[in-house]
């Protein structure tokens, strides 16, 4: 019997796994953003000494994993499983990093929702007694995403006002079955929701229904209210997607405005950095959580956090064949015990 | 029934998205497109007039030389990373002139250089300009045939 599942889509961990350490590493543009002080490392050159953007992204992910493990005073072979993903075809950033790290790998694709998906699976492994230490990680890189999904960097086109800026960065979280860090108490697995958005420059709108659905389901399943959380933060809806999600949740009967924001909004200063609707990418929620949010949890400035990474399951193939862009969002509740 | 409800829901959602979307500043965008596009055309016309009078070429010959020079300028500015910055401000103003066409060929060629000269540069070079070439040439052939018969 599924004793740890509650409601429609939520897992309640009976011995909540702890997030022992986190590490975040970002590109130069993110390093000029408002959360700059919280990253472990800011690159001066987003090629990171590699020959290609793809290998640079892979190195970012490998570095984040290595830093998180060393912060926990552990060695790489101490880790049972690595769980991660990125945006690139065949998950090349993750797989090439895992090849070098020689860790058993669960490779995930959930577009930009992958970070919470990885934490969720990691927590399931720990709570189920299948592992003691796992590392959950994701990465994204502006230049790899542009060339795979959009246009060449030097093409002289205009970005739409609702478009978002893919974050260059990687975050890694080391989860352990016991420890003093913040704990993962609930995980709500999202459904794929598609309300027919066909505008590739408006991913926020494509993902907002999934985010609203997952948050509403999480609150219904757990019997919690929005006010039970100090902060509810989505992954990369951007400022227009956030507003749409607020409207949709209102229809579901949840008024969530005050303690609700988005990692994509927080990571860049839109006015100074010209990022339009905000940041996006697998790395967005990963570096915001592993940098800024984790610190807030440790300092107990935030005690109950709902992190909802959001992914637009966009494929150039299906899009060119006339399909709309489905969205998905996974939520994890992270809590810091004590006063 | 369920499907119809879904369509209704999608329609309502699209309405919500449309009302929430920011409105681009059309007047300002038109101004920049007109100014930069106009400036590129002035440069082209100036080159054309100069070539025509200095090198004593015919009108058609100097048109060809001007085109070559403008394509070079577009490709050069792309190579040194300037054309995308112009395009960000000018939009259609720098996409429509032939310099924009050069940009659309050179930028993917640069981007995919790491995939090698055959599968990267050569194969991807026309990924953006390709459709324009296909339909441009096709249209010119059709117009040519029509012109031949009604002349």
CSV table of N, CA, C and O in Angstrom, one decimal, chain A residues 193-199 202-213 237 240-249 251-252 324-327, chain B residues 4-21:
chain,number,residue,atom,x,y,z
A,193,UNK,N,0.3,20.0,-18.3
A,193,UNK,CA,-0.9,20.8,-18.6
A,193,UNK,C,-0.6,21.7,-19.8
A,193,UNK,O,0.4,22.2,-20.0
A,194,UNK,N,-1.6,21.7,-20.7
A,194,UNK,CA,-1.4,22.4,-22.0
A,194,UNK,C,-2.7,23.2,-22.3
A,194,UNK,O,-3.7,22.6,-22.6
A,195,UNK,N,-2.6,24.5,-22.2
A,195,UNK,CA,-3.8,25.3,-22.5
A,195,UNK,C,-3.6,26.0,-23.9
A,195,UNK,O,-4.2,27.0,-24.2
A,196,UNK,N,-2.8,25.4,-24.7
A,196,UNK,CA,-2.8,25.8,-26.1
A,196,UNK,C,-1.9,26.9,-26.5
A,196,UNK,O,-2.2,27.5,-27.6
A,197,UNK,N,-0.9,27.3,-25.7
A,197,UNK,CA,0.0,28.4,-26.1
A,197,UNK,C,0.9,27.9,-27.2
A,197,UNK,O,1.5,26.9,-27.2
A,198,UNK,N,0.9,28.7,-28.3
A,198,UNK,CA,1.8,28.4,-29.4
A,198,UNK,C,2.9,29.5,-29.7
A,198,UNK,O,3.5,29.5,-30.7
A,199,UNK,N,3.0,30.4,-28.7
A,199,UNK,CA,4.0,31.5,-28.9
A,199,UNK,C,5.3,31.1,-28.2
A,199,UNK,O,5.4,31.0,-27.0
A,202,UNK,N,6.8,33.2,-25.4
A,202,UNK,CA,6.0,33.4,-24.2
A,202,UNK,C,5.9,32.1,-23.4
A,202,UNK,O,4.8,31.6,-23.2
A,203,UNK,N,7.1,31.6,-23.0
A,203,UNK,CA,7.1,30.3,-22.3
A,203,UNK,C,6.4,30.5,-20.9
A,203,UNK,O,5.9,29.5,-20.4
A,204,UNK,N,6.5,31.7,-20.3
A,204,UNK,CA,5.8,31.9,-19.0
A,204,UNK,C,4.4,31.6,-19.1
A,204,UNK,O,3.8,30.9,-18.2
A,205,UNK,N,3.7,32.0,-20.2
A,205,UNK,CA,2.3,31.7,-20.3
A,205,UNK,C,2.0,30.2,-20.5
A,205,UNK,O,1.0,29.7,-20.1
A,206,UNK,N,3.0,29.6,-21.2
A,206,UNK,CA,2.8,28.1,-21.5
A,206,UNK,C,2.9,27.3,-20.2
A,206,UNK,O,2.3,26.3,-20.0
A,207,UNK,N,3.8,27.8,-19.2
A,207,UNK,CA,4.0,27.1,-18.0
A,207,UNK,C,3.1,27.5,-16.9
A,207,UNK,O,2.9,26.7,-15.9
A,208,UNK,N,2.5,28.7,-16.9
A,208,UNK,CA,1.7,29.2,-15.8
A,208,UNK,C,0.6,28.2,-15.4
A,208,UNK,O,0.3,28.0,-14.2
A,209,UNK,N,-0.2,27.6,-16.4
A,209,UNK,CA,-1.3,26.7,-16.0
A,209,UNK,C,-0.7,25.5,-15.2
A,209,UNK,O,-1.4,25.1,-14.2
A,210,UNK,N,0.4,25.0,-15.6
A,210,UNK,CA,1.0,23.8,-14.9
A,210,UNK,C,1.4,24.2,-13.5
A,210,UNK,O,1.1,23.5,-12.5
A,211,UNK,N,2.0,25.4,-13.3
A,211,UNK,CA,2.4,25.9,-12.0
A,211,UNK,C,1.2,26.1,-11.1
A,211,UNK,O,1.2,25.6,-10.0
A,212,UNK,N,0.2,26.7,-11.6
A,212,UNK,CA,-1.0,27.0,-10.8
A,212,UNK,C,-1.7,25.6,-10.4
A,212,UNK,O,-2.1,25.5,-9.3
A,213,UNK,N,-1.7,24.7,-11.4
A,213,UNK,CA,-2.3,23.4,-11.1
A,213,UNK,C,-1.5,22.7,-10.0
A,213,UNK,O,-2.1,22.1,-9.1
A,237,UNK,N,8.7,31.4,-14.4
A,237,UNK,CA,7.5,31.9,-15.1
A,237,UNK,C,7.8,33.3,-15.7
A,237,UNK,O,7.2,33.7,-16.6
A,240,UNK,N,5.4,38.1,-16.5
A,240,UNK,CA,4.1,37.9,-17.1
A,240,UNK,C,3.5,36.6,-16.8
A,240,UNK,O,2.3,36.5,-16.5
A,241,UNK,N,4.3,35.6,-16.8
A,241,UNK,CA,3.8,34.2,-16.4
A,241,UNK,C,3.4,34.2,-15.0
A,241,UNK,O,2.4,33.5,-14.6
A,242,UNK,N,4.1,34.9,-14.1
A,242,UNK,CA,3.7,34.9,-12.7
A,242,UNK,C,2.3,35.5,-12.5
A,242,UNK,O,1.5,35.0,-11.8
A,243,UNK,N,2.0,36.6,-13.2
A,243,UNK,CA,0.7,37.3,-13.1
A,243,UNK,C,-0.4,36.4,-13.6
A,243,UNK,O,-1.5,36.3,-13.0
A,244,UNK,N,-0.1,35.6,-14.6
A,244,UNK,CA,-1.1,34.7,-15.2
A,244,UNK,C,-1.4,33.6,-14.1
A,244,UNK,O,-2.5,33.2,-13.9
A,245,UNK,N,-0.3,33.1,-13.5
A,245,UNK,CA,-0.4,32.0,-12.5
A,245,UNK,C,-1.3,32.5,-11.3
A,245,UNK,O,-2.1,31.8,-10.8
A,246,UNK,N,-1.1,33.8,-10.9
A,246,UNK,CA,-1.8,34.3,-9.8
A,246,UNK,C,-3.3,34.3,-10.2
A,246,UNK,O,-4.2,33.9,-9.4
A,247,UNK,N,-3.6,34.8,-11.4
A,247,UNK,CA,-5.0,34.8,-11.9
A,247,UNK,C,-5.6,33.4,-11.9
A,247,UNK,O,-6.8,33.2,-11.4
A,248,UNK,N,-4.9,32.4,-12.4
A,248,UNK,CA,-5.4,31.0,-12.5
A,248,UNK,C,-5.6,30.4,-11.1
A,248,UNK,O,-6.6,29.7,-10.9
A,249,UNK,N,-4.7,30.7,-10.1
A,249,UNK,CA,-4.9,30.2,-8.8
A,249,UNK,C,-6.1,30.8,-8.1
A,249,UNK,O,-6.8,30.2,-7.3
A,251,UNK,N,-8.8,31.6,-9.6
A,251,UNK,CA,-10.0,30.8,-10.1
A,251,UNK,C,-10.2,29.5,-9.4
A,251,UNK,O,-11.3,29.0,-9.2
A,252,UNK,N,-9.0,28.9,-8.9
A,252,UNK,CA,-9.1,27.7,-8.2
A,252,UNK,C,-9.4,27.9,-6.7
A,252,UNK,O,-9.5,27.0,-5.9
A,324,UNK,N,0.9,22.6,-29.7
A,324,UNK,CA,1.1,23.7,-28.7
A,324,UNK,C,2.2,23.3,-27.7
A,324,UNK,O,2.7,22.2,-27.8
A,325,UNK,N,2.5,24.2,-26.8
A,325,UNK,CA,3.6,23.9,-25.9
A,325,UNK,C,3.1,23.5,-24.5
A,325,UNK,O,2.5,24.3,-23.8
A,326,UNK,N,3.3,22.2,-24.1
A,326,UNK,CA,2.8,21.8,-22.8
A,326,UNK,C,3.7,22.3,-21.7
A,326,UNK,O,4.9,22.5,-21.9
A,327,UNK,N,3.2,22.4,-20.5
A,327,UNK,CA,4.0,22.8,-19.4
A,327,UNK,C,3.9,21.8,-18.3
A,327,UNK,O,3.0,20.9,-18.2
B,4,UNK,N,-15.0,20.1,-26.1
B,4,UNK,CA,-15.5,21.4,-26.3
B,4,UNK,C,-15.2,22.3,-25.1
B,4,UNK,O,-14.8,23.5,-25.3
B,5,UNK,N,-15.4,21.7,-23.9
B,5,UNK,CA,-15.1,22.5,-22.7
B,5,UNK,C,-13.6,22.9,-22.7
B,5,UNK,O,-13.2,24.0,-22.4
B,6,UNK,N,-12.8,21.9,-23.2
B,6,UNK,CA,-11.3,22.2,-23.2
B,6,UNK,C,-11.0,23.4,-24.2
B,6,UNK,O,-10.2,24.3,-23.9
B,7,UNK,N,-11.7,23.4,-25.3
B,7,UNK,CA,-11.5,24.5,-26.3
B,7,UNK,C,-11.9,25.8,-25.7
B,7,UNK,O,-11.3,26.8,-25.8
B,8,UNK,N,-13.1,25.8,-25.0
B,8,UNK,CA,-13.6,27.0,-24.3
B,8,UNK,C,-12.5,27.5,-23.3
B,8,UNK,O,-12.2,28.6,-23.2
B,9,UNK,N,-12.0,26.5,-22.5
B,9,UNK,CA,-11.0,26.9,-21.5
B,9,UNK,C,-9.8,27.5,-22.2
B,9,UNK,O,-9.2,28.5,-21.7
B,10,UNK,N,-9.4,26.9,-23.3
B,10,UNK,CA,-8.2,27.4,-24.0
B,10,UNK,C,-8.4,28.8,-24.5
B,10,UNK,O,-7.6,29.7,-24.5
B,11,UNK,N,-9.7,29.0,-25.0
B,11,UNK,CA,-10.0,30.4,-25.5
B,11,UNK,C,-9.9,31.4,-24.4
B,11,UNK,O,-9.4,32.5,-24.6
B,12,UNK,N,-10.5,31.0,-23.3
B,12,UNK,CA,-10.5,32.0,-22.2
B,12,UNK,C,-9.1,32.2,-21.7
B,12,UNK,O,-8.7,33.4,-21.3
B,13,UNK,N,-8.3,31.2,-21.7
B,13,UNK,CA,-6.9,31.3,-21.3
B,13,UNK,C,-6.1,32.2,-22.2
B,13,UNK,O,-5.4,33.1,-21.8
B,14,UNK,N,-6.3,32.1,-23.5
B,14,UNK,CA,-5.7,32.9,-24.5
B,14,UNK,C,-6.0,34.4,-24.3
B,14,UNK,O,-5.2,35.3,-24.4
B,15,UNK,N,-7.3,34.6,-23.9
B,15,UNK,CA,-7.8,36.0,-23.6
B,15,UNK,C,-7.0,36.6,-22.4
B,15,UNK,O,-6.6,37.7,-22.5
B,16,UNK,N,-6.9,35.7,-21.4
B,16,UNK,CA,-6.1,36.2,-20.2
B,16,UNK,C,-4.7,36.5,-20.5
B,16,UNK,O,-4.1,37.5,-20.1
B,17,UNK,N,-4.1,35.6,-21.4
B,17,UNK,CA,-2.7,35.8,-21.7
B,17,UNK,C,-2.5,37.1,-22.6
B,17,UNK,O,-1.7,37.9,-22.3
B,18,UNK,N,-3.4,37.3,-23.5
B,18,UNK,CA,-3.4,38.5,-24.4
B,18,UNK,C,-3.5,39.8,-23.6
B,18,UNK,O,-2.8,40.8,-23.8
B,19,UNK,N,-4.4,39.7,-22.6
B,19,UNK,CA,-4.6,41.0,-21.8
B,19,UNK,C,-3.4,41.2,-20.9
B,19,UNK,O,-3.2,42.4,-20.5
B,20,UNK,N,-2.7,40.2,-20.6
B,20,UNK,CA,-1.6,40.3,-19.6
B,20,UNK,C,-0.3,40.7,-20.3
B,20,UNK,O,0.6,41.2,-19.8
B,21,UNK,N,-0.2,40.4,-21.6
B,21,UNK,CA,1.0,40.6,-22.4
B,21,UNK,C,1.4,42.1,-22.5
B,21,UNK,O,0.5,42.9,-22.7
